[in-house]
Coordinates of C-alpha atoms and ligand atoms in Angstrom, one line a residue:
M1 CA 69.4 65.4 195.0
S2 CA 72.2 67.8 196.0
G3 CA 74.8 66.2 198.2
T4 CA 74.3 62.8 196.6
R5 CA 77.4 60.7 196.0
V6 CA 78.8 60.8 192.3
P7 CA 78.4 57.4 190.9
E8 CA 81.9 55.7 189.9
R9 CA 80.2 52.7 188.1
V10 CA 76.9 52.9 186.2
V11 CA 75.0 50.0 184.5
V12 CA 72.8 51.0 181.4
V13 CA 70.0 48.8 180.4
G14 CA 69.3 48.9 176.7
A15 CA 71.7 49.8 173.7
G16 CA 69.6 52.0 171.8
I17 CA 70.3 55.6 170.9
V18 CA 69.1 56.7 174.2
G19 CA 71.0 54.1 176.3
L20 CA 74.2 54.5 174.4
S21 CA 73.9 58.3 174.5
C22 CA 73.5 58.0 178.5
A23 CA 76.6 55.8 178.5
W24 CA 78.7 58.3 176.2
S25 CA 77.8 61.2 178.4
L26 CA 78.4 59.5 181.6
Q27 CA 81.8 58.6 180.3
E28 CA 82.4 62.4 179.6
H29 CA 82.1 62.6 183.5
G30 CA 84.7 59.9 183.9
V31 CA 82.2 57.2 185.0
E32 CA 82.9 53.6 184.4
V33 CA 79.9 52.2 182.4
E34 CA 78.7 48.8 181.4
V35 CA 75.8 48.5 178.8
L36 CA 73.6 45.5 178.7
D37 CA 71.2 44.7 175.9
K38 CA 68.7 41.8 175.8
A39 CA 69.8 41.5 172.1
H40 CA 72.4 43.9 170.6
P41 CA 72.8 47.5 169.9
G42 CA 70.0 48.8 167.6
A43 CA 67.7 45.7 168.4
G44 CA 65.0 48.2 169.1
A45 CA 63.4 51.3 167.5
S46 CA 66.9 52.9 167.0
W47 CA 67.7 50.9 163.8
G48 CA 65.0 51.3 161.3
N49 CA 63.5 54.7 162.0
A50 CA 63.5 57.7 159.6
G51 CA 66.6 59.5 161.2
Y52 CA 64.8 62.9 161.0
L53 CA 66.4 65.5 163.3
T54 CA 63.7 67.9 162.9
P55 CA 63.0 70.5 165.6
S56 CA 60.1 72.0 163.5
L57 CA 58.4 68.5 163.7
T58 CA 59.3 67.5 167.1
V59 CA 56.1 68.2 169.0
P60 CA 53.9 66.5 171.6
L61 CA 51.9 63.7 170.0
P62 CA 48.6 64.1 172.0
E63 CA 46.7 67.0 170.6
P64 CA 42.9 67.7 169.6
S65 CA 43.2 66.7 166.0
L66 CA 44.9 63.4 166.8
L67 CA 41.6 62.4 168.5
R68 CA 39.4 63.2 165.5
Y69 CA 42.1 61.6 163.1
G70 CA 42.6 58.5 165.3
I71 CA 39.0 57.6 165.6
R72 CA 38.5 57.9 161.7
A73 CA 41.8 56.1 161.2
V74 CA 41.1 53.0 163.2
L75 CA 37.9 52.4 161.3
D76 CA 39.7 52.6 158.1
P77 CA 41.5 49.4 157.0
R78 CA 43.8 51.4 154.6
S79 CA 44.9 53.8 157.3
P80 CA 48.3 53.8 158.9
V81 CA 46.9 53.6 162.5
R82 CA 46.1 50.1 163.7
L83 CA 44.9 48.6 167.0
P84 CA 45.6 45.0 168.2
P85 CA 42.7 42.5 167.3
S86 CA 42.2 41.5 171.1
A87 CA 41.5 43.8 174.2
D88 CA 44.6 44.8 176.2
P89 CA 43.7 46.5 179.6
E90 CA 47.2 48.3 179.5
L91 CA 46.4 49.7 176.1
A92 CA 43.0 50.8 177.2
R93 CA 44.5 52.6 180.3
F94 CA 47.2 54.1 177.9
L95 CA 44.6 55.5 175.4
L96 CA 42.2 56.8 178.0
R97 CA 44.9 58.8 179.7
M98 CA 46.5 59.9 176.4
I99 CA 42.9 61.3 175.3
R100 CA 42.7 63.4 178.5
H101 CA 46.1 65.1 177.1
C102 CA 44.5 65.7 173.6
T103 CA 43.5 69.3 174.5
G104 CA 44.9 72.6 173.0
A105 CA 45.9 73.8 176.5
R106 CA 47.8 70.7 177.5
W107 CA 49.5 70.6 173.8
A108 CA 50.7 74.1 174.3
R109 CA 52.0 73.5 177.8
A110 CA 53.9 70.2 176.4
M111 CA 55.1 72.2 173.4
A112 CA 56.8 74.9 175.7
I113 CA 58.9 72.0 177.1
Y114 CA 59.7 70.6 173.7
R115 CA 60.8 74.2 172.6
E116 CA 63.4 74.2 175.3
L117 CA 64.7 70.7 174.3
N118 CA 64.4 71.6 170.5
A119 CA 66.8 74.5 170.9
Q120 CA 69.6 72.1 172.0
I121 CA 69.0 69.3 169.5
F122 CA 71.8 70.2 167.1
T123 CA 74.4 71.1 169.8
S124 CA 73.8 67.8 171.4
F125 CA 74.8 66.1 168.1
D126 CA 77.6 68.4 167.6
R127 CA 78.9 67.6 171.2
Q128 CA 78.9 63.9 170.3
W129 CA 80.8 64.7 166.9
D130 CA 83.3 66.8 168.7
G131 CA 83.9 64.1 171.1
G132 CA 84.8 61.7 168.5
V133 CA 81.6 59.9 167.4
P134 CA 82.6 59.6 163.6
V135 CA 79.2 60.3 161.9
R136 CA 78.2 63.7 161.1
T137 CA 74.5 64.6 160.8
A138 CA 73.4 66.2 157.6
E139 CA 71.9 69.7 157.3
T140 CA 68.9 69.4 155.2
D141 CA 65.4 70.9 154.2
V142 CA 62.4 68.4 154.7
I143 CA 59.9 68.6 152.0
A144 CA 56.2 67.7 153.0
A145 CA 54.4 66.9 149.8
Y146 CA 50.7 66.8 149.1
T147 CA 48.3 65.9 146.2
D148 CA 45.9 68.7 147.3
A149 CA 46.6 71.9 148.9
H150 CA 43.8 71.4 151.6
Q151 CA 45.8 68.5 153.1
A152 CA 48.6 71.1 154.1
A153 CA 46.1 72.6 156.8
G154 CA 47.2 70.3 159.5
L155 CA 50.9 70.9 159.2
L156 CA 50.4 74.7 159.0
H157 CA 48.2 74.6 162.1
E158 CA 50.8 72.9 163.9
F159 CA 53.5 75.4 162.8
E160 CA 51.2 78.0 164.2
G161 CA 51.1 76.3 167.6
I162 CA 54.9 75.9 167.5
V163 CA 55.4 79.6 166.8
A164 CA 52.9 80.6 169.5
S165 CA 55.1 78.6 171.9
G166 CA 58.3 80.9 170.9
Q167 CA 59.9 78.5 168.6
E168 CA 60.9 79.8 165.1
V169 CA 59.7 77.8 162.0
D170 CA 61.3 78.7 158.7
M171 CA 59.0 77.4 156.0
R172 CA 57.9 78.2 152.3
M173 CA 54.9 76.9 150.6
L174 CA 55.7 75.6 147.1
T175 CA 54.0 74.6 144.0
G176 CA 54.1 71.2 142.5
D177 CA 56.9 72.0 140.0
Q178 CA 58.8 73.8 142.9
V179 CA 58.7 70.7 145.1
R180 CA 59.6 68.3 142.0
A181 CA 62.6 70.4 141.4
L182 CA 63.9 69.7 145.0
R183 CA 62.7 66.1 144.9
P184 CA 62.7 64.9 141.4
Q185 CA 61.2 61.4 142.3
L186 CA 57.9 63.2 143.0
S187 CA 55.2 62.3 140.5
G188 CA 52.8 64.6 138.7
R189 CA 50.1 63.8 141.2
I190 CA 52.0 66.1 143.6
D191 CA 50.2 69.4 143.7
C192 CA 52.0 71.3 146.3
G193 CA 54.4 71.1 149.2
V194 CA 56.0 72.8 152.2
R195 CA 59.5 73.2 152.4
I196 CA 60.9 73.2 156.0
L197 CA 64.3 74.7 156.2
G198 CA 67.1 74.3 158.7
Q199 CA 66.7 70.8 159.7
R200 CA 68.9 67.7 159.8
Y201 CA 68.9 63.9 159.3
L202 CA 71.3 60.8 159.9
D203 CA 71.5 57.3 158.8
P204 CA 70.2 55.4 162.0
V205 CA 72.3 52.5 161.1
A206 CA 75.5 54.0 160.7
Y207 CA 75.0 56.4 163.4
L208 CA 74.2 53.7 166.1
A209 CA 77.1 51.6 165.1
A210 CA 79.3 54.5 165.5
L211 CA 77.9 55.5 168.9
A212 CA 78.4 51.8 170.1
D213 CA 82.0 51.8 168.7
S214 CA 82.7 55.1 170.4
V215 CA 81.2 53.9 173.7
R216 CA 83.4 50.8 173.6
A217 CA 86.4 52.6 172.7
R218 CA 86.2 54.8 175.7
G219 CA 86.3 51.7 178.0
A220 CA 82.7 50.6 178.4
K221 CA 81.8 46.9 178.4
L222 CA 78.9 46.4 176.1
T223 CA 77.3 42.9 176.9
E224 CA 74.7 41.4 174.4
D225 CA 72.1 38.6 175.0
A226 CA 71.7 40.0 178.5
A227 CA 67.9 40.4 179.2
V228 CA 67.6 42.4 182.5
T229 CA 64.8 41.0 184.8
A230 CA 65.1 42.9 188.0
V231 CA 66.8 46.0 189.5
E232 CA 66.9 46.5 193.2
R233 CA 68.7 48.5 195.9
R234 CA 70.6 46.5 198.5
A235 CA 73.3 47.6 201.0
G236 CA 73.9 50.8 199.4
K237 CA 74.4 49.4 195.8
V238 CA 72.0 48.7 192.9
I239 CA 71.9 45.1 191.9
V240 CA 71.1 44.4 188.4
S241 CA 69.9 40.9 187.4
A242 CA 70.2 39.4 184.0
G243 CA 69.6 35.6 183.9
D244 CA 72.0 34.1 186.4
T245 CA 74.3 37.2 186.2
R246 CA 74.1 39.7 189.2
L247 CA 76.0 43.2 188.5
E248 CA 76.7 45.6 191.2
A249 CA 76.9 49.3 190.5
D250 CA 76.5 52.6 192.2
A251 CA 73.6 53.4 189.8
V252 CA 71.7 52.0 186.9
V253 CA 70.0 53.8 183.9
L254 CA 66.8 52.1 182.6
A255 CA 66.9 53.0 178.7
N256 CA 65.1 49.9 177.3
G257 CA 62.7 51.8 175.1
A258 CA 59.1 50.3 174.6
W259 CA 60.1 47.5 177.1
L260 CA 60.6 50.0 180.0
P261 CA 57.3 49.8 181.9
E262 CA 57.9 46.4 183.4
L263 CA 61.4 47.4 184.9
A264 CA 60.4 50.9 185.7
R265 CA 57.1 50.2 187.6
P266 CA 58.7 48.7 190.7
H267 CA 60.5 52.1 191.2
G268 CA 57.5 54.2 191.2
V269 CA 56.9 55.0 187.5
R270 CA 53.2 55.1 187.0
M271 CA 52.9 57.1 183.7
P272 CA 51.0 54.8 181.1
Q273 CA 53.3 53.9 178.4
Y274 CA 52.6 51.7 175.3
G275 CA 54.4 50.8 172.1
G276 CA 53.5 52.7 168.8
R277 CA 55.0 50.2 166.3
G278 CA 56.2 51.6 163.1
Y279 CA 57.4 49.9 160.1
S280 CA 60.1 50.4 157.5
C281 CA 61.8 49.0 154.3
S282 CA 63.9 50.2 151.6
V283 CA 63.3 50.4 147.9
A284 CA 65.7 50.9 145.1
V285 CA 65.7 54.1 143.1
T286 CA 67.2 55.3 139.8
E287 CA 68.5 58.5 141.2
P288 CA 69.5 59.0 145.0
L289 CA 66.8 61.0 147.1
R290 CA 68.3 64.4 147.8
G291 CA 66.9 64.7 151.3
P292 CA 64.0 63.7 153.6
L293 CA 60.6 63.7 152.1
Y294 CA 57.3 63.3 154.0
F295 CA 53.8 62.6 153.1
P296 CA 51.7 63.7 155.9
A297 CA 48.4 62.6 154.4
T298 CA 49.6 58.9 154.4
R299 CA 51.9 59.4 157.5
A300 CA 54.8 58.0 155.5
A301 CA 58.4 59.5 155.9
L302 CA 61.2 58.9 153.4
T303 CA 65.1 59.3 154.0
P304 CA 67.9 58.8 151.5
R305 CA 69.8 55.6 151.9
G306 CA 72.5 55.5 149.2
D307 CA 70.9 54.2 146.0
R308 CA 67.9 53.2 147.9
I309 CA 65.1 55.0 149.8
R310 CA 64.0 54.1 153.3
V311 CA 60.3 54.2 153.7
V312 CA 58.9 54.6 157.2
G313 CA 55.3 54.5 158.3
V314 CA 52.4 53.0 160.4
M315 CA 51.3 53.6 164.0
E316 CA 50.3 50.1 165.3
F317 CA 49.5 49.9 169.0
Q318 CA 50.9 46.5 169.8
R319 CA 53.3 44.8 172.1
P320 CA 56.9 45.5 171.1
G321 CA 57.9 41.8 170.6
A322 CA 54.9 40.7 168.5
P323 CA 56.0 39.4 165.0
L324 CA 56.2 41.9 161.9
N325 CA 53.0 41.9 159.9
R326 CA 54.1 42.4 156.3
A327 CA 50.6 43.8 155.3
R328 CA 51.5 46.9 157.1
I329 CA 54.4 47.6 154.9
E330 CA 52.3 46.8 151.8
T331 CA 49.7 49.4 153.0
T332 CA 52.3 52.2 153.2
L333 CA 53.8 51.1 149.9
R334 CA 50.6 51.1 148.1
A335 CA 49.8 54.4 149.4
I336 CA 53.0 56.3 148.3
R337 CA 53.3 54.4 144.9
P338 CA 51.4 56.9 142.9
L339 CA 53.3 59.7 144.3
L340 CA 56.7 58.7 143.1
D341 CA 58.6 58.0 140.0
G342 CA 61.8 56.4 139.5
V343 CA 61.4 53.5 142.3
D344 CA 61.8 49.8 141.5
W345 CA 58.8 48.6 143.7
A346 CA 59.8 44.9 143.0
D347 CA 63.1 45.5 144.9
V348 CA 62.0 45.9 148.5
R349 CA 64.5 44.9 151.2
E350 CA 65.3 45.6 154.9
E351 CA 61.8 44.8 156.2
W352 CA 61.7 45.9 159.8
V353 CA 59.3 46.9 162.7
G354 CA 60.3 48.7 165.9
A355 CA 58.2 50.1 168.7
R356 CA 58.3 53.9 169.5
P357 CA 58.0 54.2 173.2
L358 CA 55.1 56.2 173.8
T359 CA 53.9 58.0 177.1
A360 CA 50.2 59.1 177.6
D361 CA 51.2 62.7 178.0
G362 CA 53.7 62.8 175.0
L363 CA 56.7 63.9 177.2
P364 CA 59.9 61.7 177.8
L365 CA 60.7 60.2 181.2
I366 CA 64.2 61.3 182.2
G367 CA 65.4 61.4 185.8
A368 CA 65.6 59.8 189.1
T369 CA 62.9 57.1 190.4
A370 CA 61.7 56.4 193.9
T371 CA 64.7 54.1 194.3
E372 CA 67.9 55.7 195.1
G373 CA 70.5 55.2 192.3
V374 CA 67.8 53.9 189.8
F375 CA 67.4 56.3 186.7
I376 CA 65.1 56.4 183.8
A377 CA 65.9 57.6 180.2
G378 CA 62.8 56.8 178.1
G379 CA 59.4 57.5 176.8
H380 CA 60.5 59.6 173.8
G381 CA 58.0 58.2 171.4
M382 CA 58.2 59.6 167.8
W383 CA 61.5 61.5 168.7
G384 CA 63.9 59.3 170.6
V385 CA 66.8 59.8 167.9
T386 CA 66.4 63.5 167.8
L387 CA 66.3 63.8 171.8
G388 CA 68.8 60.6 172.3
P389 CA 72.1 62.7 172.7
L390 CA 70.4 65.6 174.6
T391 CA 68.9 63.1 177.0
G392 CA 72.2 61.5 177.8
H393 CA 73.7 64.9 178.4
L394 CA 71.0 66.1 180.8
L395 CA 70.9 62.9 182.7
A396 CA 74.5 62.4 183.1
E397 CA 74.6 66.1 184.5
L398 CA 71.9 65.2 187.1
M399 CA 73.5 61.9 188.1
C400 CA 77.0 63.4 188.2
T401 CA 76.7 66.7 189.6
G402 CA 73.6 66.2 191.8
T403 CA 71.8 69.2 190.3
R404 CA 68.9 68.7 188.3
P405 CA 69.0 70.6 184.9
R406 CA 66.1 73.0 184.6
E407 CA 64.9 71.2 181.5
L408 CA 64.3 67.9 183.4
A409 CA 61.8 69.3 185.9
A410 CA 58.8 68.6 183.7
L411 CA 60.1 65.3 182.4
D412 CA 60.3 63.8 186.0
P413 CA 59.6 60.0 185.7
L414 CA 57.4 60.0 188.8
R415 CA 55.1 62.7 187.7
Ligands
LIG501 C1 59.0 53.7 162.2 C2 59.7 54.7 163.2 C3 60.2 55.9 162.6 C4 60.7 56.7 163.5 N1 61.4 57.9 163.1 C5 62.1 58.7 163.8 C6 62.7 59.9 163.3 O1 62.7 60.1 162.2 N2 63.4 60.6 164.3 C7 63.3 60.4 165.6 O2 64.0 61.2 166.4 N3 62.7 59.3 166.1 C8 62.1 58.4 165.3 N4 61.6 57.3 165.7 C9 61.5 57.2 167.3 C10 62.9 56.6 167.8 O3 63.2 55.6 166.9 C11 62.6 56.1 169.1 O4 62.1 57.0 170.0 C12 64.0 55.8 169.6 O5 64.8 55.0 168.7 C13 63.9 55.1 171.0 O6 65.3 54.7 171.5 P1 65.6 53.9 172.7 O7 67.1 53.8 172.8 O8 64.8 54.6 173.9 O9 65.0 52.6 172.4 P2 65.3 51.6 171.5 O10 66.0 51.7 170.4 O11 63.9 50.6 171.3 O12 66.4 50.5 172.4 C14 65.9 49.7 173.5 C15 66.9 48.6 173.8 O13 66.6 48.1 174.9 C16 66.9 46.7 174.8 N5 66.0 46.0 175.9 C17 64.8 45.9 176.0 N6 64.5 45.4 177.2 C18 65.7 45.1 177.7 C19 65.9 44.3 178.9 N7 65.0 43.9 179.8 N8 67.3 44.2 179.3 C20 68.2 44.5 178.4 N9 67.9 45.1 177.3 C21 66.6 45.3 176.9 C22 66.3 46.4 173.3 O14 67.0 45.2 172.8 C23 66.9 47.6 172.5 O15 68.0 47.4 172.0 C24 60.9 56.5 164.9 C25 60.4 55.3 165.4 C26 59.8 54.4 164.5 C27 59.3 53.1 165.2

């Protein structure tokens, strides 16, 4: 799109980590920005997630073992993977397409793309920090803990694939006592662990609030309760409709997470997408958790939250707006209860559900659409927090310089 006019005014749809990061990076280029959210900042997946910024775990979701695991898991009522009770043609289309991507060769190709993005994750957060977003990301090791050494095979296999792609992974195998020394909450049931060094994490609640404040302080209007229903191009402008309101802009960024498909489809985006809903809650602990703790066998991720721990888990294929199903949280808590000491299981708060915006090929959608002036920043699935600031940076560069950054070629929303 070389030669395209640089937008002076841009409307961003969605005030999650991705939309706010796009707004923030566009402001870096001097663009006037207005952000619309159908509810408020953090109404989507960006609020209750685990906050892991972990290049060593940021990999494409579709892979051969997902197929084997997924079939077993949906048949087991105690598993963290759930399908909706009634048939949904959109889900069927999504799953069939995703299955086609569950091959070793396609995973390796997608991993090569993630490797390039992963190398820039920390810089993208440091850029926001240097630019005045007042929440610093914390450096950390992530501990994966297991009740049986055989369970570690899956993660170690994944690391082999990451290393084969050219990305380094700094990890150590630990005994049960060694993992307990690093995460004293772990009970005697834990037999071994993997320590993944050189990662980071953040408190998603604090980070999102700080980013929204920063975007506002730099002059953006952030409008809540504004559900965008249509986006069209007319007379050289983009018209964004939200209820009775019509906004005019030079360009729009659709960054509305798991709700993206409906708004994106009229602009030529065909990649099947679906909500992979996850749940979280927090529980009280006698001693603060020292850093992220991951139980791969139960697919549960834990993050420090002051004198509490945030517990995150479940992959429920479901429409993003469906009500929270408390049984899902109970399944996760029941699974991890024997693995932890010093937790007050009666003090459960902040019960939450949010939808991971999944794409069938496991790659984000970032770039221009078939409609001039309409851009997409979405489909980040399991890793939208990690990749949010980098997405904003790359998309703003495309929109404001007219040159597509090399990394975005494979993430073309029209692929
Ligand atoms: C349980 C769980 C754990 C996770 N853990 C991690 C993790 O540890 N690390 C990581 O990197 N990622 C993690 N993720 C993934 C991450 O949370 C998401 O990929 C990311 O938050 C997506 O951000 P987003 O801004 O695209 O979407 P969202 O945060 O969902 O924001 C979309 C926004 O758009 C608004 N919106 C929707 N439709 C409209 C409309 N029509 N008009 C106006 N506004 C609209 C919504 O109200 C919402 O505020 C996790 C996700 C879940 C569910």
